[in-house]
Amino acid sequence: QFNDHSLEVLAAHETNERRSNVSAQFKENVIQPGIYTLNNYALSSGPPTGSSDGSGIESYFGQVNYNYKGKYYLTGSLRTDGSSRFVNDKWGVFGSIGAAWVMSDEDFMADNSFVDYLKLKASYGVTGDQEGVSTASGYTIYNATFVGGGLSLPEIRPGNPDLTWETSKMLQFGIESTVFNEMFDVNLDYYNKNTDNLFFNQRRGPSVGFASILVNDGEVAYNGLEFDVTAHVFKNQDFNLDFTINGEVLSNEFKAMPIDVSTGEQKIIDVAGLYAYSVGSSIYDFYMREWAGVDPADGAPMWYQYYDDMNDNGVLDAGEAGFVIDDGFGNNLNGTNSLFEYRQKVSDANIK
């Protein structure tokens, strides 16, 4: 602290490590009830099992906080983290910068009768995430079995040694305020966050021996407005009554799809269970048939049937409902067999 200036500087190092070891033996037919040592059970009901797992993260970081007269604030941070979950690219560098202005302390706000406190704030930061991968996602996992009297090690999950940090870039603006003689506290925050290098299961062809592999690919944008409003309804020396409402209006959409290894281009659509992903859609869009209500005759459920009316006769003919795109060699270029992908690839489709 010097005169009207205040400065805080932090430099630190942190190490986090977690490890688990599990051993299990299965036995049955107890000899003497109440004794829980293994030799008190006559038969082994299964082979012994065991596992060992662990991960660690090494971090170096620093932060600087500055304010002038308690009205103008500036903060910045920088850190580098190294994770054992990644093999070839363990380290990521992340940082942030933020500023705030207590506008209500300015002289031109002195005569304002309804604003008691007003702070404007903005920040920009880059963060990394490793939680989308397991401790061994960078390594190929094998199972140990015996075949024909010899040891066999079949591959059960392919590893990707090039996995690295999923990265988010976030811009945020907000206000903190108290108004009408401290009757209401009103806080608003708007943010825009772009996350790239997503942890994504990339589909592979059957010839490689596995269906998918975890990669860094794709980009999603998130936008949100958070609000928090508190009304101080009643306040005296012995009793306070407040009413608070808070919430968020948010949206998200894919900005870039992962690469399809069969074409070298972004995938048009990727179906994952009940959800499907595509550029411009939300990560929570359901992938399902379109509901058409209930048949008034018998109460049976109905769904809309779309088809490509190739001969424009207004009738569903054979071969018009499957949305197959033949490449001339008997292969279907509509990998998901979806109407969405069909429309993207067949520009003159006559969908009805």
Coordinates of C-alpha atoms in Angstrom, one line a residue:
Q1 CA 0.0 0.0 0.0
F2 CA 1.4 3.4 -1.0
N3 CA -0.6 6.6 -0.9
D4 CA -3.8 6.0 -3.0
H5 CA -2.3 2.9 -4.7
S6 CA -2.6 -0.7 -3.6
L7 CA -0.7 -3.6 -5.1
E8 CA -0.7 -7.3 -4.4
V9 CA 1.6 -9.8 -6.1
L10 CA 1.4 -13.5 -5.8
A11 CA 3.7 -16.2 -7.2
A12 CA 3.1 -19.8 -6.3
H13 CA 3.7 -23.4 -7.2
E14 CA 1.3 -26.3 -6.6
T15 CA 1.5 -30.1 -7.0
N16 CA -1.6 -32.3 -6.8
E17 CA -1.4 -36.1 -7.0
R18 CA -4.0 -38.7 -6.5
R19 CA -3.6 -42.5 -6.5
S20 CA -5.7 -45.5 -5.8
N21 CA -4.8 -49.2 -5.4
V22 CA -7.5 -51.9 -5.3
S23 CA -7.0 -55.6 -4.6
A24 CA -9.9 -58.0 -4.3
Q25 CA -10.2 -61.7 -3.5
F26 CA -13.5 -63.6 -3.8
K27 CA -14.2 -66.5 -1.5
E28 CA -17.3 -68.4 -0.1
N29 CA -18.4 -71.2 2.2
V30 CA -17.6 -69.7 5.6
I31 CA -16.1 -72.1 8.2
Q32 CA -16.6 -70.0 11.4
P33 CA -19.2 -67.1 11.1
G34 CA -17.9 -63.8 12.3
I35 CA -14.3 -64.3 11.3
Y36 CA -13.4 -62.3 8.1
T37 CA -9.9 -63.5 7.3
L38 CA -9.6 -65.2 3.9
N39 CA -8.5 -68.6 5.2
N40 CA -11.9 -68.8 7.1
Y41 CA -13.6 -69.4 3.7
A42 CA -13.2 -72.8 2.0
L43 CA -13.7 -72.0 -1.7
S44 CA -12.6 -69.4 -4.1
S45 CA -15.5 -68.1 -6.1
G46 CA -13.5 -66.2 -8.7
P47 CA -9.9 -65.2 -9.6
P48 CA -8.3 -62.3 -7.6
T49 CA -8.4 -58.9 -9.2
G50 CA -6.5 -55.7 -8.7
S51 CA -6.0 -52.3 -10.2
S52 CA -3.8 -49.2 -9.7
D53 CA -4.7 -45.8 -11.0
G54 CA -3.4 -42.3 -10.5
S55 CA -2.8 -38.9 -12.0
G56 CA -1.0 -35.7 -11.1
I57 CA -0.9 -32.1 -12.1
E58 CA 2.0 -29.6 -11.7
S59 CA 1.2 -25.9 -11.7
Y60 CA 3.1 -22.6 -11.6
F61 CA 1.1 -19.4 -11.4
G62 CA 1.1 -15.8 -10.5
Q63 CA -1.4 -13.0 -10.0
V64 CA -1.2 -9.2 -9.7
N65 CA -4.0 -7.1 -8.1
Y66 CA -3.9 -3.3 -8.3
N67 CA -6.4 -0.7 -7.3
Y68 CA -6.3 3.1 -7.2
K69 CA -8.4 4.9 -4.5
G70 CA -10.6 1.9 -4.1
K71 CA -12.3 3.0 -7.4
Y72 CA -10.2 1.6 -10.2
Y73 CA -9.2 -2.1 -10.2
L74 CA -7.0 -4.1 -12.5
T75 CA -6.1 -7.8 -12.1
G76 CA -4.1 -10.2 -14.2
S77 CA -3.0 -13.8 -13.8
L78 CA -0.8 -16.2 -15.7
R79 CA -0.3 -19.9 -15.1
T80 CA 1.1 -23.0 -16.7
D81 CA -0.1 -26.5 -15.9
G82 CA 1.3 -29.9 -16.7
S83 CA -0.9 -32.9 -16.5
S84 CA 0.1 -36.6 -16.4
R85 CA -3.1 -37.5 -18.3
F86 CA -1.5 -36.2 -21.5
V87 CA 1.5 -38.0 -23.1
N88 CA 3.1 -35.8 -25.8
D89 CA 1.6 -32.4 -25.0
K90 CA 1.3 -32.2 -21.2
W91 CA 1.7 -28.4 -20.6
G92 CA -0.8 -25.6 -21.2
V93 CA -0.4 -21.9 -20.6
F94 CA -3.5 -19.9 -19.4
G95 CA -4.2 -16.4 -18.2
S96 CA -6.7 -13.7 -17.6
I97 CA -7.1 -10.0 -17.2
G98 CA -9.9 -8.0 -15.6
A99 CA -10.8 -4.5 -14.8
A100 CA -13.5 -2.8 -12.6
W101 CA -14.7 0.7 -12.0
V102 CA -16.7 1.8 -8.9
M103 CA -18.6 4.4 -10.8
S104 CA -20.7 5.5 -7.8
D105 CA -17.6 6.9 -6.1
E106 CA -17.1 9.5 -8.9
D107 CA -18.0 13.1 -8.2
F108 CA -20.5 13.3 -11.0
M109 CA -22.5 10.6 -9.2
A110 CA -22.7 12.4 -5.9
D111 CA -26.0 14.0 -6.5
N112 CA -27.7 10.9 -7.8
S113 CA -30.6 10.1 -5.6
F114 CA -31.4 6.5 -6.5
V115 CA -28.0 4.8 -7.2
D116 CA -26.2 4.0 -3.9
Y117 CA -23.5 1.7 -5.4
L118 CA -22.5 0.9 -8.9
K119 CA -19.6 -1.1 -10.2
L120 CA -18.8 -1.9 -13.8
K121 CA -16.5 -4.8 -14.6
A122 CA -15.1 -6.7 -17.5
S123 CA -12.7 -9.6 -17.9
Y124 CA -11.1 -11.9 -20.5
G125 CA -9.5 -15.2 -19.7
V126 CA -8.2 -18.5 -21.1
T127 CA -8.7 -21.7 -19.1
G128 CA -7.9 -25.3 -19.7
D129 CA -9.8 -28.5 -18.9
Q130 CA -8.5 -32.1 -18.4
E131 CA -11.5 -33.7 -16.9
G132 CA -12.9 -35.0 -20.2
V133 CA -10.1 -37.6 -20.4
S134 CA -9.3 -40.5 -18.1
T135 CA -6.0 -41.0 -16.5
A136 CA -5.1 -43.5 -19.3
S137 CA -6.8 -42.0 -22.4
G138 CA -3.4 -41.4 -23.9
Y139 CA -2.4 -45.0 -23.8
T140 CA -3.8 -48.1 -25.5
I141 CA -5.4 -50.5 -23.1
Y142 CA -5.1 -54.2 -23.4
N143 CA -6.8 -57.1 -21.7
A144 CA -4.7 -60.1 -20.4
T145 CA -6.1 -63.5 -21.2
F146 CA -4.8 -67.0 -22.0
V147 CA -5.6 -68.6 -25.3
G148 CA -4.4 -72.1 -26.1
G149 CA -2.2 -72.2 -23.0
G150 CA -0.4 -68.9 -24.0
L151 CA -0.7 -65.3 -22.9
S152 CA -2.9 -63.2 -25.1
L153 CA -3.1 -59.3 -25.0
P154 CA -6.1 -58.2 -27.1
E155 CA -6.6 -54.4 -27.5
I156 CA -9.7 -53.2 -25.8
R157 CA -9.4 -49.4 -26.2
P158 CA -7.1 -47.4 -28.4
G159 CA -5.1 -44.6 -26.8
N160 CA -4.3 -41.2 -28.3
P161 CA -0.9 -39.8 -27.1
D162 CA -1.6 -36.5 -28.9
L163 CA -4.5 -35.5 -26.6
T164 CA -4.0 -32.2 -24.8
W165 CA -5.9 -29.5 -22.9
E166 CA -9.4 -28.5 -24.0
T167 CA -9.3 -24.7 -24.1
S168 CA -11.9 -22.1 -23.3
K169 CA -11.7 -18.4 -24.1
M170 CA -14.2 -16.3 -22.1
L171 CA -15.2 -12.6 -22.3
Q172 CA -17.4 -11.3 -19.6
F173 CA -19.1 -8.0 -18.7
G174 CA -21.2 -7.2 -15.6
I175 CA -22.5 -4.7 -13.2
E176 CA -23.0 -4.8 -9.4
S177 CA -25.4 -2.2 -8.0
T178 CA -27.5 -1.2 -5.0
V179 CA -30.4 1.2 -5.7
F180 CA -33.3 3.1 -4.1
N181 CA -31.7 3.8 -0.7
E182 CA -30.3 0.2 -0.4
M183 CA -33.7 -1.3 -1.1
F184 CA -32.5 -3.5 -4.1
D185 CA -29.3 -5.2 -5.0
V186 CA -29.1 -5.9 -8.7
N187 CA -26.2 -7.9 -10.3
L188 CA -26.0 -8.7 -14.0
D189 CA -23.3 -10.6 -15.9
Y190 CA -23.1 -11.4 -19.6
Y191 CA -20.5 -13.9 -20.9
N192 CA -19.4 -15.3 -24.2
K193 CA -17.3 -18.4 -24.1
N194 CA -15.7 -20.3 -27.0
T195 CA -14.3 -23.8 -26.2
D196 CA -12.1 -25.5 -28.8
N197 CA -10.0 -28.6 -28.9
L198 CA -13.0 -30.5 -27.6
F199 CA -12.6 -34.0 -26.3
F200 CA -14.6 -35.8 -29.0
N201 CA -15.0 -39.4 -29.9
Q202 CA -14.0 -39.5 -33.6
R203 CA -15.6 -42.2 -35.6
R204 CA -13.3 -44.6 -37.4
G205 CA -14.0 -47.2 -40.1
P206 CA -14.3 -50.9 -39.2
S207 CA -11.0 -51.7 -41.0
V208 CA -8.9 -50.2 -38.3
G209 CA -10.3 -52.6 -35.7
F210 CA -12.1 -50.1 -33.4
A211 CA -15.2 -47.8 -33.7
S212 CA -13.9 -44.5 -32.3
I213 CA -10.9 -42.8 -30.7
L214 CA -10.9 -39.8 -28.4
V215 CA -9.3 -36.7 -30.0
N216 CA -9.2 -32.9 -29.6
D217 CA -11.4 -31.4 -32.3
G218 CA -14.4 -29.1 -32.8
E219 CA -15.6 -25.8 -31.3
V220 CA -18.6 -24.8 -29.3
A221 CA -19.7 -21.3 -28.3
Y222 CA -21.7 -20.5 -25.1
N223 CA -23.5 -17.3 -24.4
G224 CA -25.3 -16.4 -21.2
L225 CA -26.9 -13.6 -19.1
E226 CA -26.9 -14.2 -15.4
F227 CA -29.0 -12.1 -13.0
D228 CA -29.4 -11.8 -9.3
V229 CA -31.9 -9.4 -7.7
T230 CA -32.4 -9.1 -4.0
A231 CA -35.1 -6.9 -2.4
H232 CA -34.6 -6.0 1.2
V233 CA -38.3 -6.1 2.2
F234 CA -38.0 -5.4 5.9
K235 CA -35.0 -4.5 8.1
N236 CA -34.6 -3.5 11.7
Q237 CA -32.4 -4.2 14.6
D238 CA -33.9 -7.6 15.4
F239 CA -35.3 -8.9 12.1
N240 CA -34.4 -8.8 8.4
L241 CA -36.6 -10.1 5.5
D242 CA -35.1 -10.4 2.0
F243 CA -36.5 -11.7 -1.2
T244 CA -34.0 -12.9 -3.9
I245 CA -34.5 -14.1 -7.4
N246 CA -31.7 -15.3 -9.6
G247 CA -31.3 -17.2 -12.9
E248 CA -29.6 -17.4 -16.2
V249 CA -30.6 -17.2 -19.9
L250 CA -28.2 -19.2 -21.9
S251 CA -27.5 -20.7 -25.3
N252 CA -24.8 -22.7 -27.1
E253 CA -24.0 -23.9 -30.6
F254 CA -21.4 -25.8 -32.5
K255 CA -19.1 -23.4 -34.4
A256 CA -16.9 -26.1 -36.0
M257 CA -17.5 -29.9 -36.2
P258 CA -14.7 -32.4 -35.8
I259 CA -13.0 -33.7 -39.0
D260 CA -14.4 -36.8 -40.7
V261 CA -11.3 -38.9 -41.3
S262 CA -12.9 -40.5 -44.4
T263 CA -13.3 -37.2 -46.2
G264 CA -10.8 -34.9 -44.5
E265 CA -13.6 -32.3 -44.0
Q266 CA -15.8 -31.3 -41.1
K267 CA -18.5 -33.8 -40.3
I268 CA -22.0 -32.6 -41.4
I269 CA -23.7 -34.4 -38.4
D270 CA -22.5 -36.7 -35.6
V271 CA -25.1 -38.8 -33.9
A272 CA -24.5 -39.9 -30.3
G273 CA -27.4 -41.8 -28.8
L274 CA -30.3 -39.4 -28.3
Y275 CA -28.4 -36.4 -29.4
A276 CA -26.9 -35.2 -32.7
Y277 CA -24.3 -32.5 -33.3
S278 CA -23.9 -30.2 -36.3
V279 CA -22.7 -26.7 -37.0
G280 CA -25.3 -24.2 -35.8
S281 CA -27.1 -26.6 -33.5
S282 CA -27.0 -27.0 -29.7
I283 CA -25.1 -29.7 -27.9
Y284 CA -28.4 -30.6 -26.4
D285 CA -30.5 -31.0 -29.6
F286 CA -32.4 -34.3 -29.5
Y287 CA -32.1 -36.6 -32.6
M288 CA -35.4 -38.3 -33.1
R289 CA -38.4 -38.6 -35.4
E290 CA -40.8 -35.7 -35.6
W291 CA -44.0 -36.2 -33.6
A292 CA -47.2 -35.9 -35.6
G293 CA -49.7 -36.5 -32.8
V294 CA -52.1 -39.3 -32.2
D295 CA -54.2 -41.2 -34.7
P296 CA -57.8 -40.1 -33.9
A297 CA -59.1 -43.4 -35.2
D298 CA -57.3 -45.7 -32.8
G299 CA -55.1 -43.5 -30.5
A300 CA -51.8 -44.9 -32.0
P301 CA -48.8 -42.6 -32.0
M302 CA -47.8 -41.0 -35.4
W303 CA -44.7 -39.5 -36.8
Y304 CA -44.1 -37.4 -39.9
Q305 CA -42.8 -39.3 -42.9
Y306 CA -40.4 -37.3 -45.1
Y307 CA -39.2 -38.4 -48.5
D308 CA -37.4 -37.1 -51.6
D309 CA -40.1 -36.9 -54.2
M310 CA -37.7 -37.5 -57.1
N311 CA -40.5 -37.7 -59.8
D312 CA -42.5 -34.9 -58.1
N313 CA -45.7 -36.9 -58.2
G314 CA -46.7 -36.2 -54.6
V315 CA -46.6 -39.9 -53.7
L316 CA -44.1 -41.8 -51.6
D317 CA -42.6 -44.3 -54.1
A318 CA -40.1 -47.1 -53.5
G319 CA -36.6 -45.8 -52.8
E320 CA -37.6 -42.3 -51.9
A321 CA -37.7 -42.6 -48.1
G322 CA -34.3 -44.1 -47.3
F323 CA -32.3 -41.0 -48.1
V324 CA -29.6 -43.1 -49.6
I325 CA -26.9 -41.3 -51.7
D326 CA -25.4 -43.9 -54.0
D327 CA -21.8 -43.1 -55.1
G328 CA -22.1 -45.4 -58.2
F329 CA -20.2 -48.2 -56.5
G330 CA -22.9 -49.4 -54.2
N331 CA -21.8 -47.3 -51.2
N332 CA -24.0 -44.9 -49.3
L333 CA -22.5 -41.4 -48.9
N334 CA -25.2 -40.5 -46.3
G335 CA -23.3 -42.1 -43.4
T336 CA -26.0 -41.3 -40.8
N337 CA -29.0 -42.0 -43.1
S338 CA -30.4 -38.8 -41.8
L339 CA -32.6 -36.2 -43.6
F340 CA -30.3 -33.5 -42.3
E341 CA -27.2 -34.9 -44.0
Y342 CA -29.1 -35.8 -47.1
R343 CA -30.3 -32.2 -47.5
Q344 CA -26.7 -31.0 -47.1
K345 CA -25.3 -33.3 -49.8
V346 CA -28.2 -33.3 -52.3
S347 CA -28.8 -29.7 -53.3
D348 CA -31.8 -30.4 -55.6
A349 CA -33.7 -32.7 -53.1
N350 CA -37.4 -32.3 -53.3
I351 CA -38.3 -33.1 -49.7
K352 CA -42.0 -33.6 -48.9

